[in-house]
Amino acid sequence: MDTPAASIRRIAHLDMDAFYASVELLRYPQLQGLPMVIGGSRRNAEELLNRLNAERPQRVWTLDDLARIPVDFFPRLGDYTGRGVITTATYAARSYGVGSAMGLMKAARLCPQAILLPVDFAEYRRCSRLFKSIITEIAPVMEDRGVDEVYIDFTEVPGGQREGGRVLARLIQKSILQRTGLSCSIGVAPNKLLAKMASEFDKPGGISIVHESDLEPRIWPLPCRKINGIGPKADARLQALGIETIGELAAADRAWLMAHFGPRTGAWMARVARGQDERAVVVHSEPVSLSRETTFDRDLHPVQDRIELGAIFTRLCQQVADDLQRKGYAGKTVGIKLRFDDFRSVTRDLTLPAPVADAQAIRQAAGQCLKRAPLARRLRLLGVRVAALQALAPLEDSQQNAAPGPVEYGEVAIESEATGQTGWRF
DNA sequence: TCTGGGGTCCTAGGACCC
DNA sequence: TCTGGGGTCCTAGGACCC
């Protein structure tokens, strides 16, 4: 029965397929099917590009030519030197044992011939906004879960109940593909928890419909790690207790789980293992904190490299301040994060009497934090964070008009500065 | 030649107040 | 002189996610 009165809660989880790589392939279709990794730092990407341009001075390529650049002209992983990790690897690259979060130098030894592209967050965000706007045109109750993922409440959408949500999922999938060229996978279920798992069932390009009655045959055989919220640590602890699958977790005694994992986590585990999740699809949420951090090209000594460190520190504060002001927030708590050469990290923070948003105030407070941090080792990372955010009063219309290209420009410019995706122009 | 960047949420102890 | 107890804020660290 598809009568509105009988509307059953139907929640979809939509996950873009290999999002970053797919966006790159829209620009560079000539790389289709080749081993390709995305990642690395700005400086080395620029070095590669400069070398490339120096080697091929015969012609000046413009942005309109991207799809025509010969494959041979693209930088190779084997030529990369420096720090950084792989953000994404295509299936062709993964067959060489290369994968996400792997160090680039290690990957270079495994697959030197792979194409190496820098991460272009500005472009991914542009595509992200586009596919999300296509979704909300069809189904307005959408929760943002990052650049390539959303939840959608199908319950009250016309047609959202048909075939358990499959008809609407198909419409959304088709609309996104037609208008962006990008493919996605969708799971539809009674709640977010199950929808998230369902979207993984038939990747890429699949639609999976999960009902209450599917819990035992389709969910319980899965490993606990498939539950959103059970990570490597919790999974290892569960396994040590002899629990491998969600079904085994469901069979475990609730009080016993609470005794082992604490009252809150234990009770939560018992609930999710039974497929229970009442969380709403949240259309809008306020940010809690805002931060900028950077890993150095080489580990820096707190004393010998203090000039360089000071400059980076100031720049991070400036970036956070710019982000805050562009987004219209100020924050009471200023914090720093240090990562040492042995990869241990520490944080220090300081809560101020009143929220701040300007670079000087942030730098001042962050400096106080730094004084309380141990500085015996070389540093590999420095970060600055502002938390306990409060929205600033919205700008007057006149001020808004006076601000040049508010959101769009600012984001791109800041991102370029921070992640260094500049100069990547053929 | 290991190990990015930007987030959220939870825990736990101490300070402080009533 | 006998150490209860709740509530809130602050701080540090860690798990987890995209």
Coordinates of C-alpha atoms (C1' of nucleotides) in Angstrom, one line a residue:
Chain A
M1 CA 0.0 0.0 0.0
D2 CA 1.4 3.3 -1.0
T3 CA -1.2 5.5 0.7
P4 CA 0.3 8.5 2.5
A5 CA -1.4 7.5 5.7
A6 CA 0.6 4.3 5.7
S7 CA 3.9 6.2 5.1
I8 CA 6.8 4.3 6.7
R9 CA 10.1 5.9 7.6
R10 CA 12.4 5.4 4.6
I11 CA 15.9 6.9 4.9
A12 CA 18.4 6.9 2.0
H13 CA 22.2 7.1 2.2
L14 CA 23.9 8.2 -1.0
D15 CA 27.6 7.7 -1.6
M16 CA 29.3 9.0 -4.6
D17 CA 31.5 6.4 -6.3
A18 CA 35.2 7.1 -6.3
F19 CA 34.4 10.7 -6.1
Y20 CA 37.8 12.5 -6.4
A21 CA 39.0 10.2 -9.1
S22 CA 35.7 10.5 -11.0
V23 CA 35.8 14.3 -10.8
E24 CA 39.4 14.2 -12.2
L25 CA 38.4 11.9 -15.0
L26 CA 35.7 14.5 -16.1
R27 CA 38.6 16.9 -16.7
Y28 CA 41.1 14.3 -18.0
P29 CA 39.0 11.6 -19.7
Q30 CA 42.3 10.5 -21.4
L31 CA 43.3 9.0 -18.1
Q32 CA 40.4 6.6 -17.9
G33 CA 41.4 3.1 -16.9
L34 CA 45.0 4.1 -16.1
P35 CA 46.6 3.6 -12.7
M36 CA 46.2 7.0 -11.0
V37 CA 46.6 8.3 -7.5
I38 CA 45.6 11.6 -6.0
G39 CA 47.6 13.1 -3.2
G40 CA 50.8 14.8 -2.3
S41 CA 51.8 18.3 -1.3
R42 CA 51.9 21.5 -3.3
R43 CA 55.6 22.1 -3.6
N44 CA 56.4 18.8 -5.1
A45 CA 53.4 18.9 -7.4
E46 CA 54.6 22.3 -8.6
E47 CA 58.1 21.0 -9.1
L48 CA 56.7 18.2 -11.2
L49 CA 54.6 20.7 -13.2
N50 CA 57.5 23.1 -13.7
R51 CA 59.6 20.3 -14.9
L52 CA 56.8 19.2 -17.2
N53 CA 56.4 22.7 -18.6
A54 CA 60.2 23.1 -19.1
E55 CA 60.4 19.8 -20.9
R56 CA 57.5 20.6 -23.2
P57 CA 57.8 24.3 -24.1
Q58 CA 56.5 23.7 -27.7
R59 CA 53.0 24.8 -26.8
V60 CA 51.1 26.6 -24.1
W61 CA 48.1 24.7 -22.8
T62 CA 45.1 26.5 -21.6
L63 CA 42.3 25.3 -19.3
D64 CA 40.2 24.4 -22.3
D65 CA 42.8 21.9 -23.5
L66 CA 42.9 19.7 -20.4
A67 CA 41.2 16.8 -22.0
R68 CA 43.7 16.9 -24.9
I69 CA 46.9 16.8 -23.0
P70 CA 48.7 13.6 -24.0
V71 CA 48.9 10.9 -21.3
D72 CA 52.7 11.0 -21.5
F73 CA 52.7 14.6 -20.3
F74 CA 51.2 13.8 -16.9
P75 CA 53.5 13.5 -13.9
R76 CA 54.3 10.0 -12.6
L77 CA 54.3 8.8 -9.1
G78 CA 57.8 7.5 -9.7
D79 CA 59.1 11.0 -10.1
Y80 CA 57.7 12.2 -6.8
T81 CA 60.0 13.1 -3.9
G82 CA 58.8 14.2 -0.5
R83 CA 56.1 13.7 2.0
G84 CA 52.4 13.1 1.7
V85 CA 49.9 10.3 1.5
I86 CA 47.5 9.0 -1.1
T87 CA 44.1 10.4 -0.8
T88 CA 42.6 8.3 -3.5
A89 CA 43.8 5.5 -5.8
T90 CA 41.9 4.2 -8.9
Y91 CA 41.2 0.5 -9.1
A92 CA 43.9 0.2 -11.8
A93 CA 46.4 1.5 -9.2
R94 CA 45.1 -0.6 -6.4
S95 CA 45.9 -3.7 -8.3
Y96 CA 49.5 -2.8 -7.6
G97 CA 48.9 -2.8 -3.9
V98 CA 48.6 1.0 -3.7
G99 CA 45.8 2.4 -1.6
S100 CA 44.4 5.3 0.4
A101 CA 46.5 6.7 3.3
M102 CA 49.6 5.0 2.0
G103 CA 52.8 7.1 1.9
L104 CA 53.5 8.4 -1.6
M105 CA 57.1 7.3 -1.5
K106 CA 56.1 3.7 -0.6
A107 CA 53.4 3.8 -3.4
A108 CA 56.0 5.1 -5.8
R109 CA 58.1 2.0 -5.4
L110 CA 55.0 -0.2 -5.9
C111 CA 53.7 1.6 -9.0
P112 CA 56.1 4.2 -10.4
Q113 CA 54.2 4.5 -13.7
A114 CA 50.9 5.6 -12.0
I115 CA 49.7 9.1 -12.9
L116 CA 50.0 11.4 -9.9
L117 CA 47.5 14.3 -9.5
P118 CA 47.3 16.8 -6.7
V119 CA 44.2 17.1 -4.6
D120 CA 41.9 19.8 -5.9
F121 CA 39.4 20.4 -3.1
A122 CA 38.0 23.5 -4.8
E123 CA 36.9 21.4 -7.8
Y124 CA 35.6 18.5 -5.6
R125 CA 33.6 21.0 -3.6
R126 CA 32.1 22.6 -6.7
C127 CA 31.0 19.2 -7.9
S128 CA 29.7 18.4 -4.4
R129 CA 27.5 21.5 -4.3
L130 CA 26.2 20.6 -7.8
F131 CA 25.1 17.0 -7.0
K132 CA 23.6 18.1 -3.6
S133 CA 21.6 20.8 -5.3
I134 CA 20.2 18.1 -7.7
I135 CA 19.2 16.0 -4.8
T136 CA 17.4 18.8 -2.9
E137 CA 15.5 19.7 -6.0
I138 CA 14.0 16.3 -5.8
A139 CA 14.0 15.5 -2.1
P140 CA 14.5 18.5 0.2
V141 CA 15.3 16.8 3.5
M142 CA 19.0 16.1 3.0
E143 CA 21.8 15.9 5.6
D144 CA 25.3 16.8 4.5
R145 CA 27.8 14.1 5.6
G146 CA 30.9 15.5 3.8
V147 CA 31.9 16.1 0.3
D148 CA 30.7 12.9 -1.2
E149 CA 28.0 11.6 1.1
V150 CA 24.5 12.5 2.2
Y151 CA 21.5 11.1 4.0
I152 CA 18.0 11.8 2.5
D153 CA 14.7 11.4 4.2
F154 CA 12.4 9.7 1.6
T155 CA 9.5 9.3 4.0
E156 CA 7.4 12.3 2.9
V157 CA 8.7 12.7 -0.6
P158 CA 6.1 11.9 -3.3
G159 CA 6.9 8.5 -4.6
G160 CA 9.4 7.9 -1.8
Q161 CA 7.6 4.8 -0.6
R162 CA 7.3 3.1 -3.9
E163 CA 9.2 -0.2 -4.1
G164 CA 10.6 0.6 -0.7
G165 CA 12.3 3.7 -2.1
R166 CA 13.8 2.2 -5.2
V167 CA 11.9 4.4 -7.6
L168 CA 13.0 7.6 -6.0
A169 CA 16.6 6.4 -5.6
R170 CA 16.6 5.6 -9.3
L171 CA 15.4 9.0 -10.2
I172 CA 18.0 10.7 -8.0
Q173 CA 20.8 8.5 -9.4
K174 CA 19.8 9.1 -13.0
S175 CA 19.5 12.9 -12.5
I176 CA 22.9 13.1 -11.0
L177 CA 24.5 11.1 -13.7
Q178 CA 22.8 13.0 -16.5
R179 CA 23.7 16.4 -15.1
T180 CA 27.2 15.8 -13.7
G181 CA 28.5 12.6 -15.4
L182 CA 29.1 11.2 -11.9
S183 CA 27.8 7.9 -10.5
C184 CA 26.7 7.1 -7.0
S185 CA 25.4 4.2 -4.9
I186 CA 22.2 4.5 -2.8
G187 CA 20.9 2.4 0.1
V188 CA 17.4 2.9 1.4
A189 CA 16.3 1.5 4.8
P190 CA 14.2 2.2 7.8
N191 CA 17.0 4.4 9.4
K192 CA 20.4 6.0 8.8
L193 CA 22.4 3.1 10.3
L194 CA 21.0 0.5 7.9
A195 CA 20.9 2.9 5.0
K196 CA 24.6 3.5 5.3
M197 CA 25.3 -0.2 5.3
A198 CA 22.9 -0.7 2.4
S199 CA 24.6 1.8 0.2
E200 CA 27.7 -0.3 0.2
F201 CA 26.0 -3.5 -0.9
D202 CA 26.1 -2.9 -4.6
K203 CA 28.9 -0.4 -5.4
P204 CA 29.4 1.2 -7.8
G205 CA 26.2 2.5 -9.3
G206 CA 23.9 0.2 -7.2
I207 CA 20.6 0.7 -5.3
S208 CA 19.9 -1.5 -2.3
I209 CA 16.7 -1.6 -0.5
V210 CA 16.7 -2.9 3.1
H211 CA 13.6 -3.7 5.2
E212 CA 13.2 -4.6 8.8
S213 CA 13.0 -8.3 7.8
D214 CA 16.4 -8.1 6.1
L215 CA 18.2 -7.6 9.4
E216 CA 18.9 -11.3 10.1
P217 CA 19.8 -12.5 6.6
R218 CA 21.6 -9.4 5.3
I219 CA 23.0 -7.4 8.2
W220 CA 23.8 -10.0 10.9
P221 CA 26.4 -11.9 8.8
L222 CA 28.4 -8.6 8.3
P223 CA 31.5 -7.9 10.4
C224 CA 31.0 -5.4 13.3
R225 CA 33.4 -3.0 11.5
K226 CA 30.6 -2.3 9.0
I227 CA 28.7 -0.4 11.7
N228 CA 29.3 3.3 11.3
G229 CA 31.0 4.2 14.7
I230 CA 32.8 0.9 15.2
G231 CA 36.4 1.6 14.2
P232 CA 39.6 -0.5 14.4
K233 CA 39.9 -0.2 18.1
A234 CA 36.4 -1.2 19.1
D235 CA 36.5 -3.9 16.5
A236 CA 39.7 -5.4 17.9
R237 CA 38.2 -5.3 21.4
L238 CA 35.1 -7.1 20.2
Q239 CA 37.1 -9.7 18.4
A240 CA 39.2 -10.3 21.5
L241 CA 35.9 -11.0 23.2
G242 CA 34.9 -13.5 20.5
I243 CA 32.5 -11.2 18.6
E244 CA 33.1 -11.0 14.9
T245 CA 29.7 -10.4 13.3
I246 CA 26.8 -8.0 13.9
G247 CA 24.7 -11.1 14.6
E248 CA 27.1 -12.1 17.4
L249 CA 27.0 -8.6 18.7
A250 CA 23.2 -8.7 18.8
A251 CA 23.3 -12.0 20.6
A252 CA 25.6 -10.6 23.3
D253 CA 24.0 -9.6 26.6
R254 CA 23.4 -5.9 26.9
A255 CA 24.6 -5.7 30.5
W256 CA 27.7 -7.6 29.5
L257 CA 28.4 -5.2 26.7
M258 CA 27.9 -2.3 29.1
A259 CA 30.3 -3.8 31.6
H260 CA 33.0 -4.1 28.9
F261 CA 32.5 -0.9 26.9
G262 CA 30.9 1.4 29.4
P263 CA 27.2 2.1 29.9
R264 CA 26.8 4.4 26.9
T265 CA 28.8 2.6 24.3
G266 CA 27.6 -0.8 25.5
A267 CA 24.0 0.2 25.3
W268 CA 24.6 1.8 21.9
M269 CA 26.2 -1.4 20.6
A270 CA 23.3 -3.5 21.7
R271 CA 20.9 -1.1 19.9
V272 CA 22.7 -0.8 16.6
A273 CA 23.3 -4.6 16.4
R274 CA 19.5 -5.0 16.4
G275 CA 19.3 -2.4 13.6
Q276 CA 17.8 0.2 15.9
D277 CA 18.5 3.9 15.2
E278 CA 16.1 6.8 15.6
R279 CA 18.4 9.6 14.6
A280 CA 16.7 12.2 12.4
V281 CA 18.0 13.5 9.1
V282 CA 19.5 16.8 10.1
V283 CA 19.2 19.4 7.4
H284 CA 21.2 22.1 9.1
S285 CA 23.8 22.1 11.8
E286 CA 26.1 24.8 13.3
P287 CA 29.8 24.2 13.2
V288 CA 31.5 23.5 16.5
S289 CA 35.1 24.3 15.6
L290 CA 37.3 25.5 12.8
S291 CA 40.9 24.7 12.3
R292 CA 43.9 24.8 10.0
E293 CA 47.0 22.5 10.3
T294 CA 50.0 21.8 8.2
T295 CA 52.6 19.1 8.0
F296 CA 56.0 20.5 7.1
D297 CA 58.2 19.4 4.3
R298 CA 60.8 18.4 6.9
D299 CA 60.7 18.2 10.7
L300 CA 61.4 21.6 12.2
H301 CA 63.4 22.3 15.4
P302 CA 61.6 24.5 17.9
V303 CA 64.7 26.6 18.4
Q304 CA 66.8 26.3 15.3
D305 CA 63.8 26.7 13.0
R306 CA 61.9 29.2 15.2
I307 CA 61.7 31.9 12.5
E308 CA 60.2 29.5 10.0
L309 CA 57.9 28.0 12.6
G310 CA 56.8 31.5 13.8
A311 CA 55.9 32.4 10.2
I312 CA 53.9 29.2 9.7
F313 CA 52.2 29.7 13.1
T314 CA 51.1 33.3 12.2
R315 CA 49.9 32.1 8.8
L316 CA 47.7 29.4 10.3
C317 CA 46.2 31.9 12.7
Q318 CA 45.5 34.2 9.8
Q319 CA 43.9 31.4 7.8
V320 CA 41.6 30.4 10.7
A321 CA 40.7 34.1 11.2
D322 CA 39.8 34.4 7.5
D323 CA 37.7 31.3 7.7
L324 CA 35.9 32.5 10.8
Q325 CA 35.1 35.9 9.3
R326 CA 34.1 34.5 5.9
K327 CA 31.7 32.0 7.6
G328 CA 30.5 34.5 10.2
Y329 CA 31.7 33.0 13.4
A330 CA 33.8 33.9 16.4
G331 CA 35.1 31.4 19.1
K332 CA 35.9 31.5 22.7
T333 CA 38.4 28.6 22.8
V334 CA 41.7 28.8 20.9
G335 CA 43.9 25.7 20.7
I336 CA 47.0 24.4 19.1
K337 CA 48.0 20.9 18.0
L338 CA 51.6 19.7 17.7
R339 CA 52.8 16.5 16.1
F340 CA 56.4 15.5 16.9
D341 CA 58.9 13.6 14.8
D342 CA 57.9 10.4 16.6
F343 CA 54.3 11.0 15.5
R344 CA 53.0 11.6 19.0
S345 CA 50.7 14.6 19.2
V346 CA 49.6 17.0 21.9
T347 CA 47.0 19.7 22.1
R348 CA 46.7 22.7 24.3
D349 CA 43.8 25.1 24.5
L350 CA 42.8 28.2 26.2
T351 CA 39.3 29.6 26.8
L352 CA 39.0 33.4 26.6
P353 CA 36.5 35.6 28.4
A354 CA 34.9 36.6 25.0
P355 CA 34.8 35.1 21.5
V356 CA 37.5 36.2 19.1
A357 CA 37.7 36.1 15.3
D358 CA 40.7 38.2 14.4
A359 CA 44.1 36.9 13.6
Q360 CA 46.0 38.9 16.3
A361 CA 43.8 37.7 19.1
I362 CA 44.0 34.2 17.9
R363 CA 47.7 34.4 17.5
Q364 CA 48.0 35.8 21.0
A365 CA 46.0 33.1 22.7
A366 CA 47.6 30.4 20.6
G367 CA 51.0 31.7 21.7
Q368 CA 49.9 31.2 25.3
C369 CA 49.0 27.6 24.5
L370 CA 52.4 27.1 22.8
K371 CA 54.2 28.1 26.0
R372 CA 52.5 25.2 27.8
A373 CA 53.5 22.6 25.3
P374 CA 56.6 20.4 25.5
L375 CA 59.1 21.4 22.9
A376 CA 61.9 18.9 23.3
R377 CA 61.5 17.2 20.0
R378 CA 61.4 18.3 16.4
L379 CA 57.9 19.1 15.0
R380 CA 56.3 17.6 11.9
L381 CA 52.9 19.3 12.2
L382 CA 51.4 22.5 13.6
G383 CA 47.7 23.3 13.8
V384 CA 45.5 26.1 15.1
R385 CA 41.9 25.6 16.1
V386 CA 39.1 27.9 17.3
A387 CA 36.2 26.2 19.1
A388 CA 33.1 27.1 21.1
L389 CA 31.9 29.0 18.1
Q390 CA 29.2 31.5 18.1
A391 CA 27.5 33.0 15.0
L392 CA 28.3 36.6 14.5
A393 CA 25.4 39.0 13.6
P394 CA 24.7 38.7 9.9
L395 CA 26.1 41.5 7.8
E396 CA 23.9 44.3 6.6
D397 CA 22.9 44.2 3.0
S398 CA 25.1 47.1 2.1
Q399 CA 28.1 45.4 3.6
Q400 CA 27.3 42.2 1.9
N401 CA 27.2 43.9 -1.4
A402 CA 30.5 45.6 -0.7
A403 CA 32.2 42.3 0.0
P404 CA 33.8 41.1 -3.2
G405 CA 32.6 37.6 -4.3
P406 CA 31.9 36.5 -0.7
V407 CA 31.7 32.7 -0.4
E408 CA 32.8 31.4 -3.7
Y409 CA 36.0 33.4 -4.1
G410 CA 37.0 33.3 -0.5
E411 CA 36.8 29.5 -0.3
V412 CA 38.8 28.9 -3.5
A413 CA 41.4 31.4 -2.6
I414 CA 41.9 30.2 1.0
E415 CA 41.9 26.6 -0.1
S416 CA 44.5 27.3 -2.7
E417 CA 46.7 29.0 -0.1
A418 CA 46.3 26.3 2.5
T419 CA 46.5 23.1 0.5
G420 CA 48.7 24.7 -2.2
Q421 CA 46.6 23.7 -5.2
T422 CA 48.0 26.7 -7.1
G423 CA 50.0 26.6 -10.2
W424 CA 48.5 23.3 -11.3
R425 CA 47.8 24.8 -14.7
F426 CA 49.0 23.2 -17.9
Chain B
dT1 C1' 62.4 7.5 2.2
dC2 C1' 56.0 5.1 6.4
dT3 C1' 51.9 7.7 8.5
dG4 C1' 47.1 14.5 5.3
dG5 C1' 43.6 17.7 6.7
dG6 C1' 39.3 19.0 8.7
dG7 C1' 35.9 17.7 11.5
dT8 C1' 32.5 15.5 15.7
dC9 C1' 31.8 13.3 19.9
dC10 C1' 33.1 11.1 24.3
dT11 C1' 35.7 10.5 28.6
dA12 C1' 37.8 11.8 32.7
dG13 C1' 39.8 14.7 36.1
dG14 C1' 40.1 19.1 38.4
dA15 C1' 38.2 23.6 39.7
dC16 C1' 34.5 25.9 41.5
dC17 C1' 29.9 26.7 43.2
dC18 C1' 25.8 25.7 45.8
Chain C
dT1 C1' 37.7 18.2 61.6
dC2 C1' 36.0 14.4 58.7
dT3 C1' 35.6 14.5 54.2
dG4 C1' 28.3 14.0 50.6
dG5 C1' 26.9 15.3 46.1
dG6 C1' 25.1 17.5 42.0
dG7 C1' 26.1 20.8 38.1
dT8 C1' 29.0 23.2 35.0
dC9 C1' 33.1 24.7 32.8
dC10 C1' 37.7 23.9 31.3
dT11 C1' 41.4 21.0 29.5
dA12 C1' 43.7 16.9 27.3
dG13 C1' 43.5 13.0 24.8
dG14 C1' 41.5 9.6 21.9
dA15 C1' 38.2 7.2 18.7
dC16 C1' 36.1 7.7 14.7
dC17 C1' 34.5 9.6 10.2
dC18 C1' 35.0 11.7 5.4

